[in-house]
Tab-separated table of C-alpha atoms and ligand atoms in Angstrom:
chain	number	residue	atom	x	y	z
A	1	MET	CA	99.990	178.813	104.992
A	2	SER	CA	100.908	175.397	106.320
A	3	TRP	CA	98.495	172.450	105.916
A	4	TYR	CA	97.824	172.694	109.607
A	5	GLU	CA	96.734	176.359	109.464
A	6	GLN	CA	94.696	175.604	106.357
A	7	TYR	CA	92.960	172.820	108.216
A	8	ARG	CA	92.265	175.088	111.207
A	9	SER	CA	90.795	177.901	109.128
A	10	ARG	CA	88.674	175.535	107.033
A	11	TYR	CA	87.420	173.924	110.182
A	12	ALA	CA	86.538	177.340	111.656
A	13	ARG	CA	84.762	178.354	108.426
A	14	LEU	CA	82.718	175.160	108.263
A	15	LYS	CA	81.784	175.418	111.882
A	16	GLN	CA	80.682	179.025	111.308
A	17	ALA	CA	78.567	178.011	108.321
A	18	GLY	CA	77.096	175.308	110.543
A	19	LYS	CA	76.493	172.196	108.437
A	20	PRO	CA	74.102	169.858	110.283
A	21	PHE	CA	75.088	166.280	111.186
A	22	PHE	CA	72.277	164.901	109.024
A	23	PRO	CA	72.632	164.552	106.085
A	24	TYR	CA	76.214	165.835	105.646
A	25	ALA	CA	78.196	163.774	108.165
A	26	VAL	CA	75.880	160.801	107.834
A	27	PHE	CA	76.381	160.789	104.082
A	28	LYS	CA	80.175	160.703	104.472
A	29	ASP	CA	79.843	157.845	106.959
A	30	MET	CA	77.647	155.915	104.563
A	31	VAL	CA	80.153	156.313	101.742
A	32	VAL	CA	83.035	154.959	103.817
A	33	VAL	CA	80.970	152.118	105.291
A	34	SER	CA	79.771	151.085	101.827
A	35	LEU	CA	83.311	151.096	100.454
A	36	ILE	CA	84.560	148.905	103.296
A	37	LEU	CA	81.608	146.551	102.899
A	38	ALA	CA	82.256	146.302	99.162
A	39	ALA	CA	85.940	145.525	99.831
A	40	LEU	CA	84.940	142.813	102.333
A	41	CYS	CA	82.488	141.258	99.868
A	42	TRP	CA	85.153	141.309	97.168
A	43	LEU	CA	87.672	139.600	99.468
A	44	ALA	CA	85.140	137.032	100.687
A	45	TYR	CA	84.164	136.144	97.132
A	46	PHE	CA	87.601	136.104	95.486
A	47	ALA	CA	90.000	135.269	98.326
A	48	GLY	CA	87.757	133.416	100.803
A	49	ALA	CA	88.833	132.102	104.189
A	50	GLY	CA	91.295	129.199	104.117
A	51	LEU	CA	90.254	126.105	106.035
A	52	GLU	CA	92.713	123.686	107.591
A	53	ASP	CA	92.242	119.951	107.977
A	54	LEU	CA	89.613	118.785	110.441
A	55	ALA	CA	90.864	118.951	114.014
A	56	ASP	CA	92.483	115.642	114.976
A	57	PRO	CA	92.869	114.984	118.714
A	58	THR	CA	95.396	112.196	118.131
A	59	ASP	CA	97.729	114.479	116.181
A	60	SER	CA	100.526	115.742	118.415
A	61	THR	CA	102.479	117.197	115.514
A	62	TYR	CA	100.221	120.190	114.926
A	63	ASN	CA	101.622	123.707	115.218
A	64	PRO	CA	98.929	125.685	116.997
A	65	ARG	CA	98.921	129.274	115.713
A	66	PRO	CA	96.214	131.917	116.008
A	67	GLU	CA	95.049	134.009	113.055
A	68	TRP	CA	97.335	136.951	112.353
A	69	TYR	CA	95.098	139.445	114.127
A	70	PHE	CA	95.536	137.535	117.375
A	71	LEU	CA	99.277	136.997	117.006
A	72	PHE	CA	99.996	139.978	119.257
A	73	LEU	CA	98.091	138.314	122.095
A	74	PHE	CA	99.770	134.967	121.378
A	75	GLN	CA	103.154	136.680	121.602
A	76	ALA	CA	102.238	138.784	124.660
A	77	LEU	CA	101.455	135.546	126.545
A	78	LYS	CA	105.139	134.632	126.326
A	79	PHE	CA	106.052	137.521	128.640
A	80	PHE	CA	103.805	136.071	131.330
A	81	PRO	CA	104.903	132.508	132.035
A	82	GLY	CA	102.857	129.852	133.808
A	83	ARG	CA	100.419	131.068	136.434
A	84	LEU	CA	100.695	134.689	135.294
A	85	GLU	CA	99.074	133.852	131.955
A	86	PRO	CA	95.613	135.136	132.991
A	87	VAL	CA	97.246	138.550	133.513
A	88	ALA	CA	98.178	138.709	129.825
A	89	ALA	CA	95.011	137.014	128.598
A	90	VAL	CA	92.436	138.895	130.689
A	91	VAL	CA	93.801	141.739	132.831
A	92	VAL	CA	95.953	143.607	130.288
A	93	PRO	CA	93.370	143.509	127.440
A	94	GLY	CA	90.605	144.367	129.941
A	95	VAL	CA	92.436	147.419	131.270
A	96	SER	CA	93.268	148.514	127.694
A	97	VAL	CA	89.640	148.362	126.580
A	98	LEU	CA	88.552	150.173	129.744
A	99	LEU	CA	91.111	152.889	129.051
A	100	LEU	CA	89.794	153.201	125.503
A	101	LEU	CA	86.232	153.620	126.821
A	102	LEU	CA	87.393	156.260	129.295
A	103	VAL	CA	89.361	158.394	126.808
A	104	PRO	CA	86.489	160.900	126.322
A	105	LEU	CA	86.410	161.419	130.089
A	106	LEU	CA	90.172	161.552	130.628
A	107	ASP	CA	91.109	163.696	127.610
A	108	ARG	CA	88.989	166.759	128.402
A	109	GLY	CA	91.043	169.448	126.616
A	110	PRO	CA	89.166	171.717	124.175
A	111	LEU	CA	91.584	171.054	121.292
A	112	ARG	CA	90.649	168.367	118.780
A	113	HIS	CA	93.565	168.124	116.365
A	114	PRO	CA	95.866	165.127	117.083
A	115	LEU	CA	98.942	167.373	117.164
A	116	ASP	CA	97.312	169.479	119.878
A	117	ARG	CA	97.081	166.437	122.131
A	118	PRO	CA	100.610	165.034	122.203
A	119	PHE	CA	100.090	162.816	125.264
A	120	TRP	CA	97.036	160.958	123.986
A	121	THR	CA	98.233	160.839	120.416
A	122	GLY	CA	101.590	159.532	121.658
A	123	LEU	CA	99.889	156.882	123.784
A	124	GLY	CA	97.827	155.787	120.786
A	125	LEU	CA	100.855	155.579	118.513
A	126	ALA	CA	102.876	153.737	121.144
A	127	SER	CA	100.066	151.167	121.453
A	128	LEU	CA	99.954	150.731	117.692
A	129	ALA	CA	103.717	150.286	117.589
A	130	ALA	CA	103.486	147.666	120.368
A	131	PHE	CA	100.748	145.797	118.481
A	132	GLY	CA	102.816	145.917	115.317
A	133	HIS	CA	105.948	144.693	117.034
A	134	LEU	CA	104.203	141.840	118.867
A	135	THR	CA	102.426	140.752	115.687
A	136	TRP	CA	105.681	140.765	113.747
A	137	SER	CA	107.623	138.809	116.365
A	138	GLY	CA	104.683	136.417	116.851
A	139	TYR	CA	104.706	135.727	113.130
A	140	HIS	CA	108.451	135.017	113.172
A	141	SER	CA	108.575	133.064	116.440
A	142	PRO	CA	109.886	129.513	115.932
A	143	LEU	CA	107.471	126.607	115.420
A	144	ILE	CA	107.478	123.648	117.807
A	145	ASN	CA	106.967	120.971	115.177
A	146	PRO	CA	108.582	120.669	111.767
A	147	THR	CA	105.939	121.483	109.142
A	148	VAL	CA	105.231	118.435	107.005
A	149	GLU	CA	102.643	118.654	104.225
A	150	LYS	CA	99.864	116.142	104.780
A	151	ASP	CA	99.136	113.808	101.892
A	152	PRO	CA	95.381	114.150	101.006
A	153	LEU	CA	95.054	110.362	100.986
A	154	ILE	CA	96.301	110.295	104.581
A	155	SER	CA	93.926	113.102	105.560
A	156	ARG	CA	91.084	111.024	104.145
A	157	GLY	CA	92.317	108.015	106.140
A	158	ILE	CA	92.304	110.099	109.329
A	159	ARG	CA	88.708	111.165	108.645
A	160	LEU	CA	87.613	107.582	107.972
A	161	TYR	CA	89.381	106.375	111.103
A	162	ARG	CA	87.235	108.791	113.095
A	163	GLU	CA	83.994	108.149	111.201
A	164	MET	CA	84.327	104.352	111.491
A	165	ARG	CA	85.038	104.675	115.236
A	166	CYS	CA	88.227	102.616	115.030
A	167	ALA	CA	89.340	104.415	118.225
A	168	TYR	CA	86.662	102.496	120.118
A	169	CYS	CA	89.046	99.516	119.975
A	170	HIS	CA	92.434	100.978	119.009
A	171	LYS	CA	94.836	103.480	120.527
A	172	ILE	CA	96.828	105.988	118.518
A	173	ASN	CA	99.108	108.327	120.429
A	174	LYS	CA	97.779	106.781	123.694
A	175	LYS	CA	94.151	107.800	122.959
A	176	GLY	CA	91.434	105.215	122.358
A	177	GLY	CA	90.251	101.770	123.471
A	178	ASN	CA	92.097	98.633	124.596
A	179	ILE	CA	90.370	95.913	122.589
A	180	GLY	CA	92.763	95.991	119.622
A	181	PRO	CA	96.515	96.718	119.469
A	182	GLU	CA	98.010	100.210	119.677
A	183	LEU	CA	98.201	101.070	116.006
A	184	ASP	CA	101.082	103.531	116.143
A	185	ARG	CA	103.226	100.799	117.715
A	186	SER	CA	102.355	98.015	115.302
A	187	ALA	CA	100.419	98.866	112.153
A	188	GLY	CA	103.272	100.610	110.334
A	189	SER	CA	105.275	97.391	110.248
A	190	GLY	CA	102.639	95.424	108.294
A	191	SER	CA	103.026	95.380	104.516
A	192	GLU	CA	100.446	97.334	102.513
A	193	GLU	CA	98.998	94.125	101.055
A	194	TRP	CA	98.684	92.578	104.495
A	195	LEU	CA	97.005	95.688	105.918
A	196	ALA	CA	94.594	95.952	102.990
A	197	LYS	CA	93.684	92.281	103.273
A	198	HIS	CA	93.249	92.634	107.031
A	199	LEU	CA	90.994	95.682	106.714
A	200	ARG	CA	88.888	94.009	104.015
A	201	ASP	CA	88.312	90.902	106.106
A	202	PRO	CA	90.222	90.617	109.413
A	203	GLN	CA	89.264	86.959	109.936
A	204	SER	CA	90.859	85.981	106.634
A	205	VAL	CA	94.272	87.040	108.010
A	206	THR	CA	93.863	86.555	111.754
A	207	PRO	CA	91.498	83.638	112.368
A	208	ASN	CA	88.960	84.440	115.110
A	209	SER	CA	90.002	88.096	115.105
A	210	ALA	CA	87.812	90.218	117.362
A	211	MET	CA	87.951	92.970	114.783
A	212	PRO	CA	84.682	93.116	112.847
A	213	LYS	CA	84.487	93.019	109.077
A	214	LEU	CA	83.622	96.635	108.242
A	215	ASN	CA	82.563	96.319	104.583
A	216	LEU	CA	84.950	99.044	103.462
A	217	LEU	CA	85.181	100.172	99.848
A	218	ASP	CA	88.475	99.761	97.991
A	219	ASP	CA	89.323	103.470	98.036
A	220	GLU	CA	88.516	103.648	101.750
A	221	ILE	CA	90.870	100.754	102.392
A	222	GLN	CA	93.550	102.496	100.356
A	223	ALA	CA	93.186	105.690	102.437
A	224	LEU	CA	93.233	103.790	105.744
A	225	VAL	CA	96.309	101.797	104.692
A	226	ALA	CA	98.087	105.060	103.805
A	227	TYR	CA	97.196	106.400	107.237
A	228	MET	CA	98.359	103.198	108.989
A	229	LYS	CA	101.677	103.304	107.091
A	230	SER	CA	102.155	106.953	108.039
A	231	LEU	CA	101.740	106.309	111.768
A	232	GLY	CA	104.668	107.244	113.742
A	233	GLU	CA	105.147	110.946	113.610
A	234	PRO	CA	105.972	112.538	110.278
A	235	PHE	CA	109.477	113.867	109.773
A	236	THR	CA	110.845	116.024	106.982
A	237	ALA	CA	113.287	115.033	104.231
A	238	GLU	CA	115.775	117.132	106.198
A	239	ALA	CA	115.983	114.583	109.064
A	240	PRO	CA	118.121	111.866	107.390
A	241	LYS	CA	120.451	114.615	106.150
A	242	LEU	CA	120.800	115.999	109.675
A	243	PHE	CA	121.774	112.498	110.743
A	244	THR	CA	124.421	112.196	108.043
A	245	GLN	CA	125.893	115.574	108.922
A	246	ASN	CA	125.870	115.321	112.719
A	247	CYS	CA	125.697	111.712	113.812
A	248	ALA	CA	126.981	109.383	111.105
A	249	SER	CA	130.594	109.950	112.173
A	250	CYS	CA	129.825	107.804	115.249
A	251	HIS	CA	126.552	105.980	114.519
A	252	ARG	CA	125.527	103.631	111.763
A	253	ILE	CA	122.110	103.332	110.109
A	254	GLY	CA	121.956	100.413	107.703
A	255	GLU	CA	125.216	100.046	105.806
A	256	THR	CA	126.849	103.409	106.441
A	257	GLY	CA	128.177	105.260	109.469
A	258	GLY	CA	130.832	105.171	112.178
A	259	GLU	CA	131.582	102.701	114.963
A	260	ALA	CA	132.120	104.872	118.066
A	261	GLY	CA	128.397	104.779	119.018
A	262	HIS	CA	125.681	102.139	118.693
A	263	ASP	CA	124.164	101.017	115.421
A	264	LEU	CA	120.880	102.989	115.397
A	265	SER	CA	119.181	101.050	112.554
A	266	LEU	CA	116.618	99.560	114.951
A	267	ILE	CA	116.667	102.218	117.687
A	268	GLY	CA	112.876	102.782	117.416
A	269	SER	CA	112.180	99.250	118.635
A	270	ALA	CA	114.053	99.890	121.884
A	271	ARG	CA	113.598	103.601	122.618
A	272	ASP	CA	110.704	106.003	122.208
A	273	LYS	CA	110.885	109.500	120.793
A	274	ALA	CA	110.972	111.232	124.177
A	275	PHE	CA	114.062	109.236	125.207
A	276	ILE	CA	115.854	109.880	121.922
A	277	LYS	CA	115.038	113.570	122.034
A	278	ARG	CA	116.346	113.924	125.565
A	279	TYR	CA	119.479	111.989	124.641
A	280	ILE	CA	120.302	114.101	121.604
A	281	GLY	CA	119.804	117.341	123.526
A	282	ASP	CA	121.989	116.435	126.482
A	283	PRO	CA	123.125	112.785	126.868
A	284	SER	CA	124.613	113.362	130.329
A	285	LYS	CA	121.135	113.983	131.761
A	286	THR	CA	120.144	110.409	130.885
A	287	ASN	CA	123.538	108.784	131.137
A	288	PRO	CA	126.075	110.548	133.397
A	289	ASP	CA	128.944	108.493	131.897
A	290	SER	CA	128.029	109.418	128.330
A	291	SER	CA	130.841	110.207	125.935
A	292	MET	CA	128.456	111.548	123.290
A	293	PRO	CA	128.386	115.329	122.792
A	294	GLY	CA	125.060	117.110	123.472
A	295	PHE	CA	123.412	118.878	120.533
A	296	LYS	CA	121.254	121.418	122.308
A	297	GLY	CA	122.331	124.817	120.961
A	298	GLN	CA	124.076	123.261	117.976
A	299	LEU	CA	120.800	122.019	116.465
A	300	THR	CA	117.534	123.939	116.867
A	301	GLU	CA	114.652	122.564	118.916
A	302	VAL	CA	112.759	121.839	115.675
A	303	GLN	CA	115.717	119.983	114.155
A	304	ILE	CA	116.116	117.808	117.265
A	305	GLU	CA	112.372	117.038	117.202
A	306	ASP	CA	112.569	116.177	113.496
A	307	LEU	CA	115.608	113.928	113.989
A	308	SER	CA	114.002	112.198	116.986
A	309	ARG	CA	110.876	111.370	114.985
A	310	TYR	CA	112.987	109.923	112.206
A	311	LEU	CA	114.973	107.726	114.603
A	312	ALA	CA	111.892	106.697	116.647
A	313	GLY	CA	110.388	105.299	113.438
A	314	LEU	CA	113.411	103.078	112.667
A	315	GLY	CA	112.858	99.381	113.342
A	316	ARG	CA	109.321	99.710	114.590
B	1	LIG	C1	85.440	96.013	117.761
B	1	LIG	C2	86.814	96.387	117.902
B	1	LIG	C3	87.598	96.855	116.679
B	1	LIG	C4	87.261	97.839	115.795
B	1	LIG	C5	86.009	98.715	115.752
B	1	LIG	C6	88.390	97.962	114.896
B	1	LIG	N1	89.359	97.053	115.223
B	1	LIG	FE1	91.155	96.825	114.307
B	1	LIG	N2	91.586	95.241	115.511
B	1	LIG	C7	90.801	94.796	116.568
B	1	LIG	C8	91.465	93.651	117.183
B	1	LIG	C9	90.927	92.862	118.369
B	1	LIG	C10	92.652	93.419	116.456
B	1	LIG	C11	93.716	92.329	116.732
B	1	LIG	C12	93.402	91.040	116.012
B	1	LIG	C13	93.675	91.162	114.565
B	1	LIG	O1	94.836	91.457	114.171
B	1	LIG	O2	92.759	90.963	113.760
B	1	LIG	C14	92.704	94.446	115.411
B	1	LIG	C15	93.741	94.584	114.499
B	1	LIG	C16	93.884	95.647	113.631
B	1	LIG	C17	95.039	95.894	112.804
B	1	LIG	C18	96.271	95.037	112.735
B	1	LIG	C19	97.234	95.617	113.738
B	1	LIG	C20	98.420	94.752	114.016
B	1	LIG	O3	99.409	95.371	114.399
B	1	LIG	O4	98.328	93.549	113.905
B	1	LIG	C21	94.804	97.035	112.118
B	1	LIG	C22	95.768	97.725	111.130
B	1	LIG	C23	93.506	97.520	112.506
B	1	LIG	N3	92.974	96.660	113.432
B	1	LIG	C24	92.936	98.676	112.014
B	1	LIG	C25	91.635	99.048	112.283
B	1	LIG	C26	90.975	100.166	111.644
B	1	LIG	C27	91.613	101.104	110.627
B	1	LIG	C28	89.713	100.217	112.158
B	1	LIG	C29	88.602	101.174	111.754
B	1	LIG	C30	88.245	101.153	110.363
B	1	LIG	C31	89.597	99.147	113.122
B	1	LIG	N4	90.782	98.470	113.169
B	1	LIG	C32	88.448	98.894	113.869
B	1	LIG	C33	89.599	95.342	116.959
B	1	LIG	C34	88.915	96.357	116.313
B	2	LIG	C1	131.386	111.649	118.933
B	2	LIG	C2	130.575	110.500	118.672
B	2	LIG	C3	129.074	110.664	118.676
B	2	LIG	C4	128.300	111.536	117.945
B	2	LIG	C5	128.762	112.621	116.990
B	2	LIG	C6	126.918	111.205	118.236
B	2	LIG	N1	126.879	110.171	119.136
B	2	LIG	FE1	125.188	109.303	119.843
B	2	LIG	N2	126.301	108.134	121.054
B	2	LIG	C7	127.684	108.059	121.063
B	2	LIG	C8	128.113	107.096	122.040
B	2	LIG	C9	129.581	106.718	122.355
B	2	LIG	C10	126.951	106.559	122.631
B	2	LIG	C11	126.887	105.472	123.709
B	2	LIG	C12	126.421	105.981	125.037
B	2	LIG	C13	127.045	107.269	125.449
B	2	LIG	O1	128.286	107.340	125.611
B	2	LIG	O2	126.316	108.221	125.582
B	2	LIG	C14	125.824	107.255	121.996
B	2	LIG	C15	124.482	107.020	122.286
B	2	LIG	C16	123.426	107.512	121.562
B	2	LIG	C17	122.042	107.209	121.807
B	2	LIG	C18	121.492	106.325	122.922
B	2	LIG	C19	121.349	104.923	122.460
B	2	LIG	C20	120.720	104.103	123.559
B	2	LIG	O3	119.832	103.333	123.204
B	2	LIG	O4	121.124	104.220	124.707
B	2	LIG	C21	121.305	107.875	120.890
B	2	LIG	C22	119.783	107.878	120.730
B	2	LIG	C23	122.217	108.636	120.080
B	2	LIG	N3	123.489	108.387	120.513
B	2	LIG	C24	121.850	109.435	119.033
B	2	LIG	C25	122.725	110.303	118.398
B	2	LIG	C26	122.321	111.264	117.421
B	2	LIG	C27	120.895	111.445	116.900
B	2	LIG	C28	123.422	111.955	117.055
B	2	LIG	C29	123.510	113.106	116.088
B	2	LIG	C30	122.712	114.247	116.377
B	2	LIG	C31	124.545	111.406	117.786
B	2	LIG	N4	124.074	110.415	118.589
B	2	LIG	C32	125.849	111.839	117.655
B	2	LIG	C33	128.546	108.811	120.291
B	2	LIG	C34	128.147	109.816	119.424
């Protein structure tokens, strides 16, 4: 007898004997529910849920990613560009859930075994396969920003910057007030000693400064200085190497490099990241007479972003 026939005859026997729903089926349910609950408690206690840094509205280098169980939706959105996004975000999931609710009404056949209902079983499996595929490709889809580990001291500086309301007077990444200078344009060029002295007592460095003395503790000053020095977008250790491999034949940074293109040692003081990024990708878009080769296709989007951040920080 095959497993299938065994299953059918056991099912017929049990049905004949007529076991009531309570307590037999309820007991089985309880066992499974308790096991799942125990597994969840175990995971919550021993694995826990990872938390990221506090959200930082001035940080444009974040890679927004949903949790893994929403990656399929994240990936599905990419098939519906621009104005069609609501279709993927609302209509498709809505219709799917509706279909799920209607299955008992649509699948009216008397047979219960999955293999007796090839259409509905097939539809279910196809959906699972689609979920699996979208989740997998969502997980492997390329990031927009290079991932750079944040130094905990800098994270603390970011938190202090928000708590002390520095943004009331200062702009970072174009967000904040106008009373003080834009910090991502200027603060990185001050020496650490100067910055620390300035934060401890602004008037001692800049007579008549409109920046108030904030009575910061030494370790708070240290964290804020680290944050100030890190301004300008973070790039990976890969970026200078990319420059050596792809650009140094024509461009010079500091002592080394070629002569065919400009010296880029101070490029950040003249050009912003957006300009540099556009130029690396396709110089002829910015400068029709350009004799520099474009790097779109040769370098990935992430590598060009990384390289642009590195160059935009030079000479600032
Ligand atoms: C009430 C407005 C105000 C607040 C609040 C304020 N600043 Fe300032 N800040 C200024 C002004 C005005 C200057 C320019 C004069 C000077 O250099 O002292 C300045 C200068 C600076 C400079 C020197 C920048 C440069 O390029 O010369 C740094 C760094 C700085 N502020 C950081 C901070 C930090 C960090 C905080 C929060 C802990 C903060 N500021 C809070 C008004 C403010
Ligand atoms: C074959 C030589 C060559 C290579 C390789 C090259 N460049 Fe250039 N680059 C030039 C020349 C020549 C110019 C001057 C303007 C022009 O012709 O586009 C230039 C201009 C630039 C500019 C614009 C400067 C400005 O302020 O107008 C930037 C930025 C730049 N290059 C970055 C890079 C980077 C980054 C790489 C490597 C990924 C690179 N270049 C590789 C030859 C080169």
